[in-house]
Short mmCIF file of C-alpha atoms and ligand atoms in Angstrom, two decimals:
data_model
loop_
_atom_site.label_atom_id
_atom_site.label_comp_id
_atom_site.label_asym_id
_atom_site.label_seq_id
_atom_site.Cartn_x
_atom_site.Cartn_y
_atom_site.Cartn_z
CA MET A 1 6.46 -20.85 10.96
CA ASN A 2 3.55 -22.61 12.60
CA LEU A 3 0.69 -20.78 10.95
CA ASN A 4 -2.04 -22.55 12.91
CA LYS A 5 -0.56 -21.32 16.19
CA LEU A 6 -0.56 -17.71 14.99
CA ILE A 7 -4.10 -17.60 13.60
CA ARG A 8 -6.97 -16.53 15.87
CA LYS A 9 -8.81 -19.63 17.04
CA ASN A 10 -12.22 -18.59 15.75
CA VAL A 11 -10.73 -17.81 12.33
CA LEU A 12 -8.95 -21.14 12.21
CA ALA A 13 -12.17 -22.94 13.10
CA MET A 14 -14.54 -21.07 10.79
CA LYS A 15 -15.76 -22.46 7.51
CA ALA A 16 -15.49 -20.22 4.46
CA TYR A 17 -18.71 -18.83 3.04
CA SER A 18 -19.37 -21.01 0.06
CA ALA A 19 -21.33 -20.25 -3.06
CA ALA A 20 -22.80 -23.09 -5.11
CA ARG A 21 -20.77 -22.14 -8.15
CA TYR A 22 -17.30 -21.94 -6.56
CA LEU A 23 -16.34 -25.39 -7.74
CA VAL A 24 -17.69 -25.42 -11.27
CA ASN A 25 -16.19 -24.20 -14.49
CA TYR A 26 -17.62 -20.69 -14.86
CA GLU A 27 -17.83 -20.67 -18.66
CA ASP A 28 -20.30 -23.45 -19.50
CA MET A 29 -22.95 -23.27 -16.76
CA GLN A 30 -26.55 -22.09 -16.50
CA PHE A 31 -26.59 -20.00 -13.34
CA LEU A 32 -29.83 -20.24 -11.38
CA ASP A 33 -28.24 -20.41 -7.94
CA ALA A 34 -27.64 -16.84 -6.78
CA ASN A 35 -30.89 -14.96 -7.47
CA GLU A 36 -29.27 -12.74 -10.08
CA ASN A 37 -31.24 -11.04 -12.82
CA PRO A 38 -30.77 -13.00 -16.08
CA PHE A 39 -30.81 -9.82 -18.26
CA GLY A 40 -28.07 -7.30 -18.86
CA GLU A 41 -24.32 -7.09 -19.11
CA TRP A 42 -23.33 -6.53 -15.47
CA ASN A 43 -25.95 -8.83 -13.95
CA ARG A 44 -23.64 -11.58 -12.67
CA TYR A 45 -21.62 -11.68 -9.48
CA PRO A 46 -17.90 -11.58 -10.30
CA ASP A 47 -15.52 -14.52 -9.80
CA PRO A 48 -14.78 -14.49 -6.05
CA LEU A 49 -11.38 -16.11 -6.61
CA GLN A 50 -10.44 -13.72 -9.44
CA LYS A 51 -8.83 -16.58 -11.37
CA LYS A 52 -8.21 -14.74 -14.66
CA LEU A 53 -6.71 -11.75 -12.93
CA LYS A 54 -4.52 -13.98 -10.75
CA ALA A 55 -3.27 -15.95 -13.77
CA LYS A 56 -2.43 -12.74 -15.61
CA LEU A 57 -0.71 -11.09 -12.65
CA ALA A 58 1.22 -14.28 -11.83
CA GLN A 59 2.53 -14.30 -15.38
CA SER A 60 3.66 -10.68 -15.22
CA LYS A 61 5.26 -11.03 -11.76
CA GLY A 62 6.76 -14.45 -12.40
CA CYS A 63 5.06 -15.95 -9.35
CA ASN A 64 2.48 -18.64 -8.68
CA PRO A 65 -1.25 -17.66 -8.78
CA ASP A 66 -1.82 -19.34 -5.41
CA THR A 67 0.50 -16.81 -3.74
CA ILE A 68 -1.79 -13.88 -4.67
CA VAL A 69 -4.56 -12.18 -2.69
CA PHE A 70 -6.57 -9.23 -4.04
CA GLY A 71 -8.22 -6.64 -1.84
CA ASN A 72 -10.61 -3.75 -2.31
CA GLY A 73 -7.58 -1.50 -2.14
CA SER A 74 -4.51 -2.76 -0.34
CA ASP A 75 -6.07 -1.32 2.83
CA GLU A 76 -8.53 -4.23 2.79
CA ILE A 77 -5.65 -6.72 2.79
CA LEU A 78 -4.13 -5.06 5.86
CA ASP A 79 -7.50 -5.24 7.58
CA LEU A 80 -7.82 -8.96 6.73
CA LEU A 81 -4.36 -9.66 8.17
CA ILE A 82 -5.20 -7.91 11.43
CA ARG A 83 -8.48 -9.77 11.72
CA ALA A 84 -6.89 -13.13 10.89
CA PHE A 85 -4.10 -12.90 13.47
CA CYS A 86 -4.84 -10.37 16.20
CA GLU A 87 -7.17 -11.19 19.07
CA PRO A 88 -8.95 -7.89 19.93
CA GLY A 89 -7.94 -6.47 23.29
CA LEU A 90 -5.02 -8.87 23.55
CA ASP A 91 -2.62 -8.97 20.60
CA ASN A 92 -0.64 -6.10 19.08
CA VAL A 93 0.94 -4.87 15.86
CA VAL A 94 4.37 -3.20 15.64
CA THR A 95 5.21 -0.58 13.03
CA HIS A 96 7.50 2.44 12.65
CA ALA A 97 6.77 6.15 13.03
CA PRO A 98 6.39 8.19 10.97
CA GLY A 99 4.49 5.84 8.67
CA TYR A 100 1.19 5.34 6.89
CA GLY A 101 -1.76 6.55 9.00
CA MET A 102 -4.11 3.78 7.89
CA TYR A 103 -2.29 1.22 10.09
CA GLN A 104 -3.46 3.12 13.18
CA THR A 105 -7.02 3.44 11.90
CA LEU A 106 -7.31 -0.27 11.11
CA CYS A 107 -5.84 -1.32 14.45
CA GLU A 108 -8.18 1.00 16.35
CA LEU A 109 -11.17 -0.32 14.44
CA ASN A 110 -10.19 -3.87 15.39
CA ASN A 111 -9.36 -2.98 19.00
CA VAL A 112 -5.76 -4.08 18.48
CA ALA A 113 -2.90 -2.10 20.01
CA LEU A 114 -0.40 -0.54 17.60
CA LYS A 115 3.14 -0.02 18.89
CA GLU A 116 5.05 2.60 16.92
CA VAL A 117 8.85 2.55 16.95
CA LEU A 118 10.51 5.85 16.10
CA LEU A 119 12.69 5.82 12.97
CA ASN A 120 16.20 7.28 13.21
CA PRO A 121 16.41 11.07 12.62
CA ASP A 122 17.42 10.40 8.98
CA PHE A 123 14.26 8.24 8.65
CA SER A 124 16.22 5.01 8.45
CA LEU A 125 14.97 1.92 10.25
CA SER A 126 16.47 0.39 13.35
CA ALA A 127 15.74 -3.30 12.87
CA LYS A 128 16.91 -4.03 16.39
CA ALA A 129 14.58 -1.43 17.93
CA MET A 130 11.71 -2.96 15.97
CA LEU A 131 12.46 -6.44 17.31
CA ASP A 132 13.00 -5.15 20.85
CA SER A 133 9.52 -3.66 20.95
CA CYS A 134 7.86 -7.01 20.16
CA ASN A 135 6.43 -9.32 22.79
CA GLU A 136 4.69 -12.69 22.67
CA ASN A 137 1.46 -10.96 21.61
CA THR A 138 3.00 -9.21 18.61
CA LYS A 139 1.41 -11.07 15.72
CA ILE A 140 2.16 -8.64 12.89
CA MET A 141 4.96 -6.21 12.04
CA ILE A 142 4.33 -3.69 9.25
CA LEU A 143 7.08 -1.88 7.34
CA CYS A 144 6.34 0.67 4.64
CA SER A 145 9.10 0.80 2.03
CA PRO A 146 9.37 3.23 0.29
CA ASN A 147 7.91 4.91 3.33
CA ASN A 148 4.97 7.28 3.26
CA PRO A 149 5.39 10.19 4.14
CA THR A 150 9.21 10.27 4.25
CA GLY A 151 9.87 8.83 0.78
CA ASN A 152 12.92 6.70 1.63
CA SER A 153 13.29 2.94 1.24
CA PHE A 154 14.57 0.74 4.05
CA LYS A 155 17.61 -1.48 3.56
CA LEU A 156 16.83 -4.87 2.01
CA SER A 157 19.23 -6.47 4.47
CA ASP A 158 17.30 -5.00 7.44
CA MET A 159 13.98 -6.20 6.07
CA GLN A 160 15.40 -9.67 5.45
CA TYR A 161 16.84 -9.70 8.96
CA LEU A 162 13.38 -8.94 10.34
CA ALA A 163 11.74 -11.59 8.14
CA GLN A 164 14.24 -14.06 9.53
CA ASN A 165 14.00 -13.10 13.19
CA PHE A 166 10.46 -11.85 13.79
CA LYS A 167 8.25 -14.70 14.92
CA GLY A 168 4.98 -13.36 13.50
CA ILE A 169 3.83 -12.12 10.09
CA LEU A 170 6.10 -9.49 8.50
CA VAL A 171 4.17 -7.20 6.15
CA ILE A 172 6.05 -4.98 3.70
CA ASP A 173 3.85 -2.26 2.23
CA GLU A 174 5.32 -1.61 -1.22
CA ALA A 175 2.66 0.81 -2.49
CA TYR A 176 5.41 2.94 -4.08
CA ILE A 177 7.78 0.20 -5.21
CA ASP A 178 7.45 0.96 -8.93
CA PHE A 179 8.93 4.41 -8.31
CA SER A 180 11.84 3.04 -6.32
CA ALA A 181 15.44 2.53 -7.35
CA GLN A 182 15.56 -0.40 -4.96
CA GLU A 183 14.22 -3.83 -5.91
CA SER A 184 11.09 -5.34 -4.42
CA MET A 185 11.23 -7.80 -1.53
CA LEU A 186 9.17 -10.06 -3.81
CA SER A 187 12.37 -11.73 -4.98
CA THR A 188 12.99 -13.05 -1.44
CA MET A 189 9.46 -14.37 -0.90
CA ASP A 190 10.47 -17.99 -1.44
CA LYS A 191 12.88 -17.79 1.50
CA PHE A 192 10.39 -16.61 4.13
CA ASP A 193 7.01 -18.20 4.82
CA ASN A 194 5.99 -15.34 7.16
CA LEU A 195 6.45 -12.57 4.59
CA VAL A 196 3.56 -10.62 3.03
CA ILE A 197 4.36 -8.15 0.24
CA ILE A 198 1.59 -5.65 -0.40
CA GLN A 199 1.39 -3.65 -3.62
CA THR A 200 -1.37 -1.67 -5.29
CA PHE A 201 -2.80 -0.60 -8.64
CA SER A 202 -3.54 2.82 -7.11
CA LYS A 203 -0.21 4.61 -7.57
CA ALA A 204 2.22 3.72 -10.40
CA TRP A 205 -0.54 1.96 -12.37
CA GLY A 206 -2.81 4.98 -12.06
CA MET A 207 -5.97 3.05 -11.23
CA ALA A 208 -6.85 4.33 -7.75
CA ALA A 209 -10.52 4.57 -8.76
CA LEU A 210 -10.72 0.81 -9.36
CA ARG A 211 -9.88 0.05 -5.69
CA THR A 212 -7.67 -2.96 -6.23
CA GLY A 213 -4.67 -3.90 -4.13
CA MET A 214 -2.61 -7.07 -4.32
CA ALA A 215 -0.50 -9.08 -1.93
CA PHE A 216 2.00 -11.90 -2.36
CA MET A 217 2.65 -14.53 0.30
CA HIS A 218 3.09 -18.24 1.08
CA PRO A 219 0.18 -20.23 -0.47
CA GLU A 220 -1.01 -21.44 2.93
CA LEU A 221 -1.30 -17.86 4.14
CA ALA A 222 -2.94 -16.77 0.87
CA ALA A 223 -5.53 -19.55 1.25
CA LEU A 224 -6.35 -18.26 4.74
CA LEU A 225 -6.96 -14.68 3.55
CA ASN A 226 -8.93 -15.88 0.55
CA LYS A 227 -11.08 -17.87 2.98
CA ILE A 228 -11.98 -14.90 5.18
CA LYS A 229 -12.32 -12.08 2.64
CA LEU A 230 -15.77 -11.02 1.44
CA PRO A 231 -16.47 -13.21 -1.62
CA TYR A 232 -17.10 -10.45 -4.17
CA ASN A 233 -14.53 -7.91 -2.99
CA ILE A 234 -13.21 -7.11 -6.46
CA ASN A 235 -15.94 -6.00 -8.84
CA LEU A 236 -16.10 -7.35 -12.38
CA PHE A 237 -15.25 -4.06 -14.08
CA SER A 238 -12.01 -3.78 -12.09
CA GLN A 239 -11.10 -7.41 -12.74
CA GLN A 240 -11.62 -7.11 -16.50
CA PHE A 241 -10.05 -3.69 -16.86
CA ILE A 242 -6.91 -4.66 -14.96
CA VAL A 243 -6.49 -7.92 -16.92
CA ASN A 244 -6.27 -5.78 -20.07
CA GLU A 245 -4.17 -3.08 -18.48
CA LEU A 246 -1.51 -5.58 -17.39
CA ASP A 247 -0.63 -5.89 -21.09
CA ASN A 248 0.33 -2.21 -21.03
CA ALA A 249 3.18 -2.46 -18.53
CA THR A 250 5.47 -0.63 -20.97
CA LEU A 251 3.12 2.35 -20.92
CA MET A 252 3.05 2.26 -17.12
CA HIS A 253 6.85 2.25 -16.99
CA GLU A 254 6.97 5.20 -19.40
CA LYS A 255 4.63 7.19 -17.18
CA VAL A 256 6.69 6.28 -14.13
CA ALA A 257 9.89 7.40 -15.91
CA LEU A 258 8.26 10.74 -16.71
CA LEU A 259 7.12 11.19 -13.09
CA LEU A 260 10.63 10.38 -11.87
CA SER A 261 12.18 13.03 -14.10
CA GLU A 262 9.52 15.48 -12.92
CA ARG A 263 10.35 14.54 -9.33
CA GLU A 264 14.00 15.45 -9.86
CA LEU A 265 12.99 18.72 -11.50
CA LEU A 266 10.75 19.65 -8.56
CA ARG A 267 13.45 18.62 -6.10
CA THR A 268 16.01 20.88 -7.80
CA GLN A 269 13.57 23.77 -7.65
CA LEU A 270 12.65 23.18 -4.01
CA LEU A 271 16.33 23.17 -3.04
CA GLN A 272 16.71 26.68 -4.46
CA LEU A 273 13.91 28.27 -2.45
CA PRO A 274 15.23 30.33 0.47
CA TYR A 275 12.29 29.55 2.79
CA ILE A 276 12.78 25.77 2.46
CA THR A 277 15.39 24.35 4.83
CA GLU A 278 15.36 20.67 3.95
CA VAL A 279 14.24 18.58 0.98
CA PHE A 280 14.23 14.87 1.71
CA PRO A 281 15.38 12.44 -1.00
CA SER A 282 12.48 10.44 -2.40
CA ASP A 283 12.13 6.94 -3.78
CA ALA A 284 8.41 7.51 -4.39
CA ASN A 285 6.07 9.84 -6.34
CA PHE A 286 6.07 12.56 -3.70
CA ILE A 287 8.53 14.82 -1.92
CA LEU A 288 8.63 15.76 1.75
CA PHE A 289 10.28 19.06 2.63
CA ARG A 290 10.71 21.30 5.64
CA SER A 291 9.92 24.97 6.00
CA GLU A 292 9.15 27.10 9.02
CA TYR A 293 6.53 28.69 6.80
CA HIS A 294 4.76 25.40 5.99
CA SER A 295 1.40 26.56 7.27
CA GLN A 296 1.41 29.86 5.36
CA LEU A 297 2.63 28.07 2.28
CA GLN A 298 -0.12 25.47 2.49
CA ASP A 299 -2.76 28.22 2.77
CA TYR A 300 -1.23 30.16 -0.09
CA LEU A 301 -1.23 27.09 -2.37
CA LEU A 302 -4.81 26.31 -1.37
CA GLN A 303 -5.86 29.83 -2.37
CA HIS A 304 -4.48 28.94 -5.80
CA GLN A 305 -6.37 25.60 -5.90
CA PHE A 306 -3.33 23.45 -5.10
CA ILE A 307 -3.89 20.99 -2.26
CA VAL A 308 -0.79 19.62 -0.55
CA ARG A 309 -0.48 17.58 2.63
CA SER A 310 0.87 18.88 5.92
CA ARG A 311 2.82 16.24 7.85
CA HIS A 312 3.75 18.72 10.59
CA THR A 313 2.13 16.77 13.43
CA MET A 314 3.81 13.45 12.62
CA PRO A 315 6.83 12.26 14.63
CA LEU A 316 10.17 13.62 13.26
CA CYS A 317 8.23 15.60 10.64
CA ASN A 318 7.72 18.97 12.28
CA ASN A 319 7.34 21.85 9.79
CA THR A 320 6.96 19.52 6.81
CA LEU A 321 4.71 19.40 3.77
CA ARG A 322 4.33 16.47 1.39
CA ILE A 323 3.74 17.20 -2.28
CA THR A 324 2.67 14.60 -4.85
CA ILE A 325 4.36 14.76 -8.26
CA GLY A 326 1.67 15.88 -10.70
CA SER A 327 1.56 16.22 -14.46
CA PRO A 328 4.31 18.34 -16.11
CA GLU A 329 1.73 21.12 -16.51
CA GLN A 330 0.72 20.99 -12.83
CA ASN A 331 4.34 20.87 -11.70
CA ARG A 332 5.24 23.98 -13.74
CA GLN A 333 2.30 25.89 -12.27
CA LEU A 334 3.27 24.70 -8.81
CA ILE A 335 6.89 25.78 -9.25
CA ALA A 336 5.78 29.24 -10.44
CA LEU A 337 3.59 29.55 -7.34
CA LEU A 338 6.40 28.40 -5.05
CA GLN A 339 8.73 30.98 -6.59
CA SER A 340 6.31 33.84 -6.10
CA PHE A 341 5.46 32.92 -2.49
CA LYS A 342 6.60 35.63 -0.06
CA PRO A 343 6.57 34.38 3.53
CA SER A 344 5.59 36.94 6.14
CA ALA A 345 7.29 37.07 9.54
CA ILE A 346 6.12 34.45 12.04
C1 PLP B 1 -1.56 4.89 -1.20
C2 PLP B 1 -1.06 3.86 -0.26
C3 PLP B 1 -1.60 2.58 -0.26
C4 PLP B 1 -2.61 2.19 -1.29
O1 PLP B 1 -3.84 2.00 -0.80
P1 PLP B 1 -4.98 1.39 -1.74
O2 PLP B 1 -6.00 1.00 -0.73
O3 PLP B 1 -4.41 0.21 -2.48
O4 PLP B 1 -5.42 2.47 -2.67
C5 PLP B 1 -1.08 1.64 0.60
N1 PLP B 1 -0.07 1.94 1.44
C6 PLP B 1 0.48 3.16 1.44
C7 PLP B 1 1.64 3.43 2.32
C8 PLP B 1 0.00 4.17 0.62
O5 PLP B 1 0.54 5.39 0.65
#
């Protein structure tokens, strides 16, 4: 891949914002350069390169720290990629539909066209259709696997085929990968210099409030994103908290295992309800299902303080609701509500 040919010219030419302390060793310095207040515990700007967090994450993922980029949520990383590669009003991004709604929002904000390729009726991906919809202005292709809102994973062989044959940056959004039976594309990262794997601390790790997403990619690409991101995008509390939390991976995996067994329990229950016609298999921490009575059901659940997500207006998703797997207590209450729901004629 010729990265310099793909990058927007102004981004390639720009100099990174530089703080006086970037180059020094943080620990043994007297900081009088950034107009901070000398008193207090949270008075200092955080490390813009997040070195401790990168070292820790690299250790736990078995990758190199210079392949990592952190974002204020993984949404920020997607935004950085669009801004690095897509010339507004000219370039485009290709993704699949249905998929994650934020891709559309970010493209619109950046005045970049988003081309959506319909998945097959069983929500599987047609790699060929994805490639066919690309043109010379397609700089980025985004795949979401496991996919939100459908819950299925795409075939590793299809994703590798696209990494091999797509001429731009292939982004795999793996927000739900820790719930998946399928392995991460991270293991193939060394083979493809155009591959970006995005993951997050918001779902399996249970730290959505800390707004920290992570991405793995070729060091040259990582250096580019680290150059253009806002310097202090990950606050100090998040950096410190996550460094400690990474030691508790066992606990995270236990929580994931519990959620997976709860997912199967909910699935079994959903399959028994007469007003539900289809329950889609899930590789994530939510279930999508189809019912003609989706709208009534959503209202009924809301009356009982349970908020679920309608996906009815999305392509291939007519009459569907998406339900997140909650705590065992929440799931039991939900199941009781679902069992006592009496649809009225529509
Ligand atoms: C939840 C989710 C994310 C995570 O976003 P953050 O900004 O990291 O909280 C990313 N992609 C998809 C598909 C999601 O569903």
